[in-house]
Coordinates of C-alpha atoms and ligand atoms in Angstrom, one line a residue:
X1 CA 63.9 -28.7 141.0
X2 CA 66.2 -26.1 142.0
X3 CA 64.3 -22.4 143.0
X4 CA 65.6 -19.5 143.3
X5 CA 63.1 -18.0 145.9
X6 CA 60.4 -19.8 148.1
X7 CA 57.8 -17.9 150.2
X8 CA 57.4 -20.8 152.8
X9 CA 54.8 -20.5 155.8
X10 CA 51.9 -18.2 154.4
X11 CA 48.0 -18.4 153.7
X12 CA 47.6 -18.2 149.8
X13 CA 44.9 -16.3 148.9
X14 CA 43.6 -16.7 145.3
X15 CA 39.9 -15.8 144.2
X16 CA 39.0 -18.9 144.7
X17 CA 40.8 -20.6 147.8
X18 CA 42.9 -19.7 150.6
X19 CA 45.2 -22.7 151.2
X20 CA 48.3 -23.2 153.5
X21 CA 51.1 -23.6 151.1
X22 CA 54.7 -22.4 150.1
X23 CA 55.2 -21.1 147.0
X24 CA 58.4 -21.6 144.7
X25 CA 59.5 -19.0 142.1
X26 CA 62.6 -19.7 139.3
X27 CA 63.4 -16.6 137.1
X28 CA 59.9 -14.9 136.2
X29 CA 57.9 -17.5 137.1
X30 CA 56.1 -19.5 139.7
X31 CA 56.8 -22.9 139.3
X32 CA 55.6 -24.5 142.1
X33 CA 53.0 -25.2 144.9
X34 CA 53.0 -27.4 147.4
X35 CA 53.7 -28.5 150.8
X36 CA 57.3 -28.2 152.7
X37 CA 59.3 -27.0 149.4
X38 CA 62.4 -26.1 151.6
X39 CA 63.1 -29.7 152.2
X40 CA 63.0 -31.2 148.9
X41 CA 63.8 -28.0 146.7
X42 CA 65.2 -25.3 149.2
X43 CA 69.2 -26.1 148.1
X44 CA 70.5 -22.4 147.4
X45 CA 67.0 -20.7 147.3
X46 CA 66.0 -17.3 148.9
X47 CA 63.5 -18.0 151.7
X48 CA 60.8 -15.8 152.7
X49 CA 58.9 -16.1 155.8
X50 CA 55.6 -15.7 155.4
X51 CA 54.3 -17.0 158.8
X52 CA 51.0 -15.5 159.8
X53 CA 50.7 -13.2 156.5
X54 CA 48.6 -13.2 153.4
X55 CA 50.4 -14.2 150.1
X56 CA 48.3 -12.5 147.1
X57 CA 48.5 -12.0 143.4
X58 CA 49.9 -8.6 142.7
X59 CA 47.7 -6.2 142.5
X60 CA 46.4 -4.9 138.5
X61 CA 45.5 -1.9 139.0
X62 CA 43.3 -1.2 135.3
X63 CA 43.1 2.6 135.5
X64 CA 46.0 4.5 136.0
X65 CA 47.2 8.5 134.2
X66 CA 50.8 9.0 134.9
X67 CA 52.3 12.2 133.8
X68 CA 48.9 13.0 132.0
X69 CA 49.1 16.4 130.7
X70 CA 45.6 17.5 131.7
X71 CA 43.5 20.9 133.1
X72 CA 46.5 22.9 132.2
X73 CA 49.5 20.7 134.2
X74 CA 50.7 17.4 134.3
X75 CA 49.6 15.3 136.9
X76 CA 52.5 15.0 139.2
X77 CA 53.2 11.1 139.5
X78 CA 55.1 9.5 136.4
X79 CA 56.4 6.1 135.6
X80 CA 59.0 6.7 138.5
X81 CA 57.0 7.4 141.5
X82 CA 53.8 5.9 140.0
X83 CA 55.2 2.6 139.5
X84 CA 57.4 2.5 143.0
X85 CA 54.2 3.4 144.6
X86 CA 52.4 0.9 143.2
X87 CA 54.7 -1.5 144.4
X88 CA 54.6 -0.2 147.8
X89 CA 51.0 -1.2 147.3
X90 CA 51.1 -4.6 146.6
X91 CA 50.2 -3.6 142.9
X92 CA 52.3 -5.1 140.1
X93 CA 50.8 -4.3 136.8
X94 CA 48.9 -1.2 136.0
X95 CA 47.0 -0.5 132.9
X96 CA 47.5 3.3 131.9
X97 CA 45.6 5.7 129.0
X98 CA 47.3 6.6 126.0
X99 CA 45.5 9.8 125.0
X100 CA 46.3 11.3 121.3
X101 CA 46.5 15.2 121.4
X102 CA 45.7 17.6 118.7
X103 CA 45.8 15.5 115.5
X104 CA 48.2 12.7 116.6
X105 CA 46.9 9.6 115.6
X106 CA 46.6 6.3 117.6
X107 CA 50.1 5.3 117.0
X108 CA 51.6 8.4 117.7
X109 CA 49.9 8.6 121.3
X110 CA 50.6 4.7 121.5
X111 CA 54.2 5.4 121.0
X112 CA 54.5 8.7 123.6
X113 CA 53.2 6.1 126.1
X114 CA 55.7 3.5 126.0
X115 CA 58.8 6.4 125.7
X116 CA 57.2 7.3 128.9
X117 CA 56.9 4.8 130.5
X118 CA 60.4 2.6 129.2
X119 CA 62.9 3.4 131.3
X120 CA 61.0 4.6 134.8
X121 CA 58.7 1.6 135.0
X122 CA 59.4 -0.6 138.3
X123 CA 56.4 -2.4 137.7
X124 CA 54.6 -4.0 135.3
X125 CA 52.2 -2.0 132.6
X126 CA 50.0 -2.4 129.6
X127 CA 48.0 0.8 127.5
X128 CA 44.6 1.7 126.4
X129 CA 44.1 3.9 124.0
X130 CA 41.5 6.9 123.7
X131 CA 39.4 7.1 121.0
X132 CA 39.2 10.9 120.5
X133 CA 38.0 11.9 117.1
X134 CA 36.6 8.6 115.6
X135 CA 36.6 10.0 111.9
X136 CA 40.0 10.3 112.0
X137 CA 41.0 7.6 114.2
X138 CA 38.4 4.7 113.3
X139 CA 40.8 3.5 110.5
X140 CA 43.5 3.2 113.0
X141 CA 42.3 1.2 115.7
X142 CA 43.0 -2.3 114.2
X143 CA 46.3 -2.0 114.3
X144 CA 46.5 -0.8 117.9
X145 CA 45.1 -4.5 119.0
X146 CA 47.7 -6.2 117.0
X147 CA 50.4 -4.5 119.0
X148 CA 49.0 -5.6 122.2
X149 CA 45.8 -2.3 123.2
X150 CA 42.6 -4.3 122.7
X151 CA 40.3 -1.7 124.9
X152 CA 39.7 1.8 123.9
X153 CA 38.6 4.2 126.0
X154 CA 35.9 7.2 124.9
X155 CA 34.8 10.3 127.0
X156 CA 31.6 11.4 127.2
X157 CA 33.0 14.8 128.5
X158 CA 36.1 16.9 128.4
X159 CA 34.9 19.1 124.8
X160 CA 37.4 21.6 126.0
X161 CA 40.2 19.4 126.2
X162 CA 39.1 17.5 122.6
X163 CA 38.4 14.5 124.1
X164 CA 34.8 14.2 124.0
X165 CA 33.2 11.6 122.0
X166 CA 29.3 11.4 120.8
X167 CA 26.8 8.8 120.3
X168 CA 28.0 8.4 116.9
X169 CA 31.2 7.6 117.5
X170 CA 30.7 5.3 120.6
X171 CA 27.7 2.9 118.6
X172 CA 30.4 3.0 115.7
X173 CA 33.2 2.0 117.9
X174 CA 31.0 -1.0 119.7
X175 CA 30.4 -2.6 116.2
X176 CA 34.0 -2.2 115.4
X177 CA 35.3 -4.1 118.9
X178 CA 32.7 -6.4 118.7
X179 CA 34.7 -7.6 115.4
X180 CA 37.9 -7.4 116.3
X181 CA 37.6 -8.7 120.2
X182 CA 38.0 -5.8 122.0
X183 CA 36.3 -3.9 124.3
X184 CA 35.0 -0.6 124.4
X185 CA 35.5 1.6 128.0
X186 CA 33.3 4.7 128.5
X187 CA 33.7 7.3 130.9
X188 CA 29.7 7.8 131.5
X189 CA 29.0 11.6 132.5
X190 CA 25.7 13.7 130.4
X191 CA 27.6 16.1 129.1
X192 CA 24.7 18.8 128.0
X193 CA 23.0 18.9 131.5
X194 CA 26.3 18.8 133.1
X195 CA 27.4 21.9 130.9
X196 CA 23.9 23.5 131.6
X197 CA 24.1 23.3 135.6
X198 CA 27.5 24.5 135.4
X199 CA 27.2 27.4 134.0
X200 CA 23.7 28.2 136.0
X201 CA 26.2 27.7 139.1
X202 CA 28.8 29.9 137.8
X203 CA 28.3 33.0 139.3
X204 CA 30.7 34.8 141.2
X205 CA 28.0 34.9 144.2
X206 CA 27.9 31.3 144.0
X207 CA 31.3 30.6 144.1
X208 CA 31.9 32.6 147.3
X209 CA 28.9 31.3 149.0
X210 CA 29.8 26.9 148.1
X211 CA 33.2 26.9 147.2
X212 CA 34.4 23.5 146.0
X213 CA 31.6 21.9 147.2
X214 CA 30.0 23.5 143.4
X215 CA 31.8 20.2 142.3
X216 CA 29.0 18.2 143.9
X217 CA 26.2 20.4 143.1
X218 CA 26.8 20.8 139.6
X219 CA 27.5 16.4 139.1
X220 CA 24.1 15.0 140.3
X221 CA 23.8 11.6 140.0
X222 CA 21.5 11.4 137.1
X223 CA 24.1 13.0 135.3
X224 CA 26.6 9.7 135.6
X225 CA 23.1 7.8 135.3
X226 CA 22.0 9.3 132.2
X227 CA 25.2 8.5 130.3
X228 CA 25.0 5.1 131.3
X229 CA 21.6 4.4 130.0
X230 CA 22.4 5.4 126.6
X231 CA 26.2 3.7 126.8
X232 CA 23.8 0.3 127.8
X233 CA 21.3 1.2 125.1
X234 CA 24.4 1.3 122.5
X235 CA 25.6 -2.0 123.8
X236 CA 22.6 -3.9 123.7
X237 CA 21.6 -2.7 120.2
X238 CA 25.0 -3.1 118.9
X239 CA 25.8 -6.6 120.3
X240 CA 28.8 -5.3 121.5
X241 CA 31.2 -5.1 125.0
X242 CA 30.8 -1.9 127.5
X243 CA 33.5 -1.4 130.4
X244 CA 32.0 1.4 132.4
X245 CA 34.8 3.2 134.3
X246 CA 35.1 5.0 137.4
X247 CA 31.8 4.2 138.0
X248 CA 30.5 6.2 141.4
X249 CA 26.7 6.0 142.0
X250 CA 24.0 3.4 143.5
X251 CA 21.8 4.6 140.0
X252 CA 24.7 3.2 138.3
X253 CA 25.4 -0.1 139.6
X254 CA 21.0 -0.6 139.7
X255 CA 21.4 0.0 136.0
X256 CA 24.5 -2.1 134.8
X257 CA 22.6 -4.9 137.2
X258 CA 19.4 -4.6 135.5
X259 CA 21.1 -4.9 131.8
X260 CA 23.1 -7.7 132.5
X261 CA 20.5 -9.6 133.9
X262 CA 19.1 -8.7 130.5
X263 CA 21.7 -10.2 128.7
X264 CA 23.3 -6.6 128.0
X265 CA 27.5 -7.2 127.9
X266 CA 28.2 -4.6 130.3
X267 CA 30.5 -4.5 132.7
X268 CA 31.4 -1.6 135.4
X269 CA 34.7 -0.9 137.7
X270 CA 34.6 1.3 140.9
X271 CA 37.6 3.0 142.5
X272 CA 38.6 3.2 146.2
X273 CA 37.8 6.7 146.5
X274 CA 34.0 6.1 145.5
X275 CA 33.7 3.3 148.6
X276 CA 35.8 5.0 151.2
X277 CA 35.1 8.9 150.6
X278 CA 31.7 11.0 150.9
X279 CA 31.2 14.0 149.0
X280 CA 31.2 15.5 152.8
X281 CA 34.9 16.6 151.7
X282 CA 34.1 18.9 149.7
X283 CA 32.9 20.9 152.5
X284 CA 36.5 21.1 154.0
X285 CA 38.7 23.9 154.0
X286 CA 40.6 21.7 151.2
X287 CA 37.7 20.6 149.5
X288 CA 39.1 21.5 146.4
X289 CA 41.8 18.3 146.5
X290 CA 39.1 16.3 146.5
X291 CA 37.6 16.9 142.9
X292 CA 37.7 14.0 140.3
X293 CA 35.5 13.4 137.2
X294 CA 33.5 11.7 138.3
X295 CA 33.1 13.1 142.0
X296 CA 32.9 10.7 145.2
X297 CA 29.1 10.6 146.0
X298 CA 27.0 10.0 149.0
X299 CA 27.0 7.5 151.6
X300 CA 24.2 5.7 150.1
X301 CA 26.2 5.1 146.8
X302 CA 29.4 3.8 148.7
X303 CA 27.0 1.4 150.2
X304 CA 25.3 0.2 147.5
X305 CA 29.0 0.0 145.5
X306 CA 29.9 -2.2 148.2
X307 CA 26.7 -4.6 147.6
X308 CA 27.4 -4.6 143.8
X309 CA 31.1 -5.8 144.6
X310 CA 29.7 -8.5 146.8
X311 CA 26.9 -9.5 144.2
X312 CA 29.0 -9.2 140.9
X313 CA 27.6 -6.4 139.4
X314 CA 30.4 -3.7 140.0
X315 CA 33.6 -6.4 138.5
X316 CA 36.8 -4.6 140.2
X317 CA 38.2 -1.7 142.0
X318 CA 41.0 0.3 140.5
X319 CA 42.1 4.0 141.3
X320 CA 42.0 6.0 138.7
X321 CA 45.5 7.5 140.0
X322 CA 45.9 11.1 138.8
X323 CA 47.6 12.9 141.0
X324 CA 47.8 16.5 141.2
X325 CA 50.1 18.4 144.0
X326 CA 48.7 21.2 146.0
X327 CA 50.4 23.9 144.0
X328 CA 48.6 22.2 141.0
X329 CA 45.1 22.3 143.1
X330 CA 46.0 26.0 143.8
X331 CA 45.2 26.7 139.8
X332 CA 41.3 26.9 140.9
X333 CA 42.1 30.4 143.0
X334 CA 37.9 30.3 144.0
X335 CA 36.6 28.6 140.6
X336 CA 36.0 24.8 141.0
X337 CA 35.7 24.3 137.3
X338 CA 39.8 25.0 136.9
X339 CA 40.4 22.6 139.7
X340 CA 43.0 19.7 138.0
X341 CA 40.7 16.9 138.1
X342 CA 42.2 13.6 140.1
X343 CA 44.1 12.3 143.2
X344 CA 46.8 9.7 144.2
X345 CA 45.8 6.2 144.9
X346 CA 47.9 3.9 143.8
X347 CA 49.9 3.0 146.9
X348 CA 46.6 3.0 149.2
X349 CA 44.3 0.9 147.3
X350 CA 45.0 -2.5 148.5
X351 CA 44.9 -0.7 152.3
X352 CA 42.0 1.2 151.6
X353 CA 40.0 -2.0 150.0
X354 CA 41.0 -4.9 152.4
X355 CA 40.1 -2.3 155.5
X356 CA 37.1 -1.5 154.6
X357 CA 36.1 -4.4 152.3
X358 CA 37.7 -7.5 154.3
X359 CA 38.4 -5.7 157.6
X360 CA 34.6 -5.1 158.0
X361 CA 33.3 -7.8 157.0
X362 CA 31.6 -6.9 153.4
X363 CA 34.1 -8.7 150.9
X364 CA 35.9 -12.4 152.0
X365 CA 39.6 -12.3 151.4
X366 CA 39.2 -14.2 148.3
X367 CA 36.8 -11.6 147.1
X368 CA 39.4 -8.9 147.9
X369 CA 42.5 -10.7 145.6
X370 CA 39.4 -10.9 142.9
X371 CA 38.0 -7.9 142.6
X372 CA 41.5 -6.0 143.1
X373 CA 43.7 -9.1 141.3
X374 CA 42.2 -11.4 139.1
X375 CA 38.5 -10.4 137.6
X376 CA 40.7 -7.4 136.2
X377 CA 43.3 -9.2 135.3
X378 CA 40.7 -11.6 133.5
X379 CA 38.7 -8.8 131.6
X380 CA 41.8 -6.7 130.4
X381 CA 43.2 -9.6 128.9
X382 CA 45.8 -10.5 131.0
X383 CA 44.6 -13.8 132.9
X384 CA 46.5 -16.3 133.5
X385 CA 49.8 -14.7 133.4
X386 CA 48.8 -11.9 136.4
X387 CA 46.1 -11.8 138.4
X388 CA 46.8 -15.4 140.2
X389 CA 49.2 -17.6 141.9
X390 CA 49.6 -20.5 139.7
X391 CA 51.9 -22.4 138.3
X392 CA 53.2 -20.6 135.3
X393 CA 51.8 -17.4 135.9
X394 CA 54.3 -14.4 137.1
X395 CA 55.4 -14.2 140.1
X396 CA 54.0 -11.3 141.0
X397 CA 53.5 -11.5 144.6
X398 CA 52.0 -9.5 148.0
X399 CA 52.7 -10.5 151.2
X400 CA 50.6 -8.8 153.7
X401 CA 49.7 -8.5 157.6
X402 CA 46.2 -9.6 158.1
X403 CA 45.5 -6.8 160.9
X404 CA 49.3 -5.0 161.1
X405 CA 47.8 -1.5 160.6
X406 CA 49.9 1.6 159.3
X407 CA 49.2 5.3 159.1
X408 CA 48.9 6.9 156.1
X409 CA 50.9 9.7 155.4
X410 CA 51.7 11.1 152.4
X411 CA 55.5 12.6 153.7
X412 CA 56.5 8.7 154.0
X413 CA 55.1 7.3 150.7
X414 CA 56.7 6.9 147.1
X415 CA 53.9 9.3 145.5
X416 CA 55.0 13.1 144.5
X417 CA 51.8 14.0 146.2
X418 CA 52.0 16.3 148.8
X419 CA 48.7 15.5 150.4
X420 CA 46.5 12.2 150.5
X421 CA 42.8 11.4 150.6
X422 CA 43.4 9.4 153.2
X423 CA 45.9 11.2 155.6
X424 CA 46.0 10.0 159.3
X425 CA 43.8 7.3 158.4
X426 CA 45.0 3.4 160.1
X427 CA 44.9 0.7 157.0
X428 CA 46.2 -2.6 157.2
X429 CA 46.9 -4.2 153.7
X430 CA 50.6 -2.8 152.9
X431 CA 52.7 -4.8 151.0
X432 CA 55.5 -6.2 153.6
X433 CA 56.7 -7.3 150.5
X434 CA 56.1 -7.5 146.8
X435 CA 57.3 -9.6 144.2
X436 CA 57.1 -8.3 140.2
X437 CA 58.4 -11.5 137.7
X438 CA 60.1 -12.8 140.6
X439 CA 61.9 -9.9 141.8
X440 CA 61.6 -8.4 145.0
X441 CA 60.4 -4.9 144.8
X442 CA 59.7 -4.1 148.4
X443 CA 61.1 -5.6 151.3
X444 CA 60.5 -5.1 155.2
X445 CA 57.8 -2.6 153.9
X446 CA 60.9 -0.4 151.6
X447 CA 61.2 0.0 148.0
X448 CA 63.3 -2.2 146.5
X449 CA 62.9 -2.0 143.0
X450 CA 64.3 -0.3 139.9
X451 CA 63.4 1.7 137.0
X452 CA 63.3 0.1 133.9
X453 CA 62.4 -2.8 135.1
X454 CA 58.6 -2.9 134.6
X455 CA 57.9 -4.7 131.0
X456 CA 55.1 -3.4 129.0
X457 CA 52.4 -6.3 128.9
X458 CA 50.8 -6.6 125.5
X459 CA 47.3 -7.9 125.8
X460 CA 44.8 -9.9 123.6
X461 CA 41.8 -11.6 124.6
X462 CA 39.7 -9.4 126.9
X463 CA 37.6 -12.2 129.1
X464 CA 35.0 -12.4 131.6
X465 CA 35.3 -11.3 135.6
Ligands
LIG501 O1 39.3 13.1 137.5 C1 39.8 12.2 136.8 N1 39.2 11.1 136.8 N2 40.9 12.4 136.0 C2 41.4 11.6 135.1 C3 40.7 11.6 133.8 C4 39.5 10.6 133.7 O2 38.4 11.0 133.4 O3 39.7 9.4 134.0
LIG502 ZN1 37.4 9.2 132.9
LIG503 ZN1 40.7 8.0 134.5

């Protein structure tokens, strides 16, 4: 069988095994496993050295916003820096938002998507779609999953930007997935409270006095707790599928466990940020770089993330990459509620999850390539073809140092960020080298990829972690 690469020497780690085993890729494709593939198929073939390293799935990162125009900017990483930093990452395919604006339909915001993201891509990438006025849009949605969007995403916040769904519109859109085999994602966040404590906490006195740290004040947990009892009361009464996103409190994960051990279909992603970050940062003289809707949380809610990841409950990690610069930050001048909303994360969430997840001790290896790999692969509808090395599936590949630690900084990395959550911090996990449909992307650690290259991924399907 003649190859055109093989990664000889390496631990394969899949969600299931970790075997000794070279791996041998022609065109997009892996089309073999085995033992010793140099000597029978290794005529004319690239060989990669994998000795002592890690060979994963590409990373799927499910919930990405590249050049979102949100808060009054646009976040600062596109499908050019986005997508190289994700490949810097280990991460091959990201899953990004399509968000209609004014009275653009579904289509409309389908097709600014993919004319951003067309010729920049380096990596791999799929759409949802938000669901942002359902009497308008409802009608629309069926043809969205025949070109390749089967999730929808709906905000239970954001009235100012005319995103904001209510109860209505999110029972109504549950029956409608249910029939056409889709899934519904909700950003859970109780909007009236949420409203109310901010503008108790909006006083000029206040503002001096807490600074950024307001952001936490003002985002209790019940109020990401709340939203996700009536998002589980919707599901179960409707018979229909619940993706929570960005999901960032202990109360939350208790409550998606409890209702799927009720036979609820509910399933909930964290992020990075939410198991490696406290709200403690808000605190800091640059607090304010910190703020994301949903806010990180408390030590207690990392902790118990951690056990849900472990147990099942909390199905995969992604980043929710939305990256705003520090000039961008600067637009809150003393008010945290015009902070631009979002960080950078794409190139640092492999890192950031196999140090503190495999590193110490609280997910095995093959827990890490699921939870970061495969279950989201599985439930965005994109299993068997990412999320695994098999035979047939793309070759998107990560090669990485089990304990070869790097220091984060944001002056060497592919992001337009000019700052990073984790700055200074020492993570192992960096791709030494990444594969995307059998082309290397990174080398030695060094972007080697090219725009246009990344292929939009339609999806059908969405599965089960
Ligand atoms: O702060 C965040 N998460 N920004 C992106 C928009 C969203 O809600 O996902
Ligand atoms: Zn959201
Ligand atoms: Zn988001």
């Amino acid at each position: 069988m003649k190859l055109d690469t093989i990664i000889q020497n390496g631990r394969l780690v899949t969600a299931g095994e970790t075997m000794r085993a070279d791996l041998g890729i022609r065109g997009e494709k892996i089309v073999t496993i085995g033992q010793q593939l140099v000597r029978a198929h290794g005529n004319g073939a690239r060989l990669i050295d994998a000795r002592g390293c890690y060979v994963i799935p590409g990373g799927v990162d499910a919930h990405v916003h590249l050049a979102l125009p949100f808060c009054g900017t646009v976040s600062a990483d596109d499908y050019d820096s986005g997508t190289r930093a994700a490949a810097c990452g280990g991460v091959t395919t990201v899953i990004d938002f399509a968000i209609p604006y004014g009275e653009e339909s579904l289509q409309q915001a389908l097709d600014n998507w993919h004319a951003r993201a067309a010729d920049k891509a380096c990596v791999d990438y799929s759409f949802h779609l938000a669901i942002t006025n359902w009497a308008r849009q409802s009608k629309q949605v069926e043809k969205m999953v025949a070109q390749g969007v089967p999730t929808f995403k709906q905000f239970m916040i954001y009235e100012k930007e005319g995103w904001q769904s209510d109860d209505a519109a999110m029972f109504s859109a549950l029956e409608m997935l249910k029939d056409l085999g889709g899934m519904l994602m909700l950003h859970a966040e109780s909007s009236r409270v949420l409203d109310l404590l901010i503008a108790r906490h909006h006083t000029p006195a206040e503002m001096k006095k807490h600074g950024a740290y307001l952001h936490t004040i003002t985002r209790p947990n019940y109020i990401e707790a709340e939203a996700i009892e009536r998002a589980i009361r919707w599901t179960r009464e409707t018979g229909g599928r619940t993706f929570i996103v960005h999901m960032s409190t202990g109360e939350g994960a208790d409550l998606v466990k409890r209702a799927q051990d009720g036979g609820v279909d509910i399933l909930a992603e964290t992020c990075a940020q939410y198991l490696a970050l406290d709200d403690s940062v808000f605190a800091g003289k640059d607090g304010h770089l910190y703020a994301t809707c949903p806010q990180v949380k408390k030590p207690r809610d990392q902790k118990r993330l951690w056990t849900g990841l472990k147990r099942g409950d909390v199905c995969s990690i992604s980043t929710d990459t939305c990256t705003f610069n520090r000039k961008q930050k600067a637009m809150w001048k003393g008010d945290w509620t015009k902070i631009p909303m979002g960080m950078p994360g794409l190139e640092t969430l492999l890192p950031v999850v196999y140090t503190l997840g495999v590193l110490k001790r609280r997910l095995t290896v093959n827990e890490f390539v699921d939870k970061c790999c495969t279950a989201p692969a599985k439930i965005m509808g994109l299993f068997p073809r990412k999320g695994t090395l098999a035979v047939g599936s793309d070759a998107d590949v990560a090669i990485i140092r089990p304990t070869r630690k790097r220091k984060v900084d944001w002056r060497t990395m592919q992001t337009n960020c000019d700052w990073s959550p984790f700055q200074g911090w020492d993570l192992a996990g960096f791709a030494e080298h990444t594969f995307c449909r059998g082309r290397q992307v990174v080398e030695d650690y060094k972007f080697t990829g090219q725009n246009g290259y990344g292929q939009f991924i339609p999806r059908a399907n969405v599965g089960r972690p």
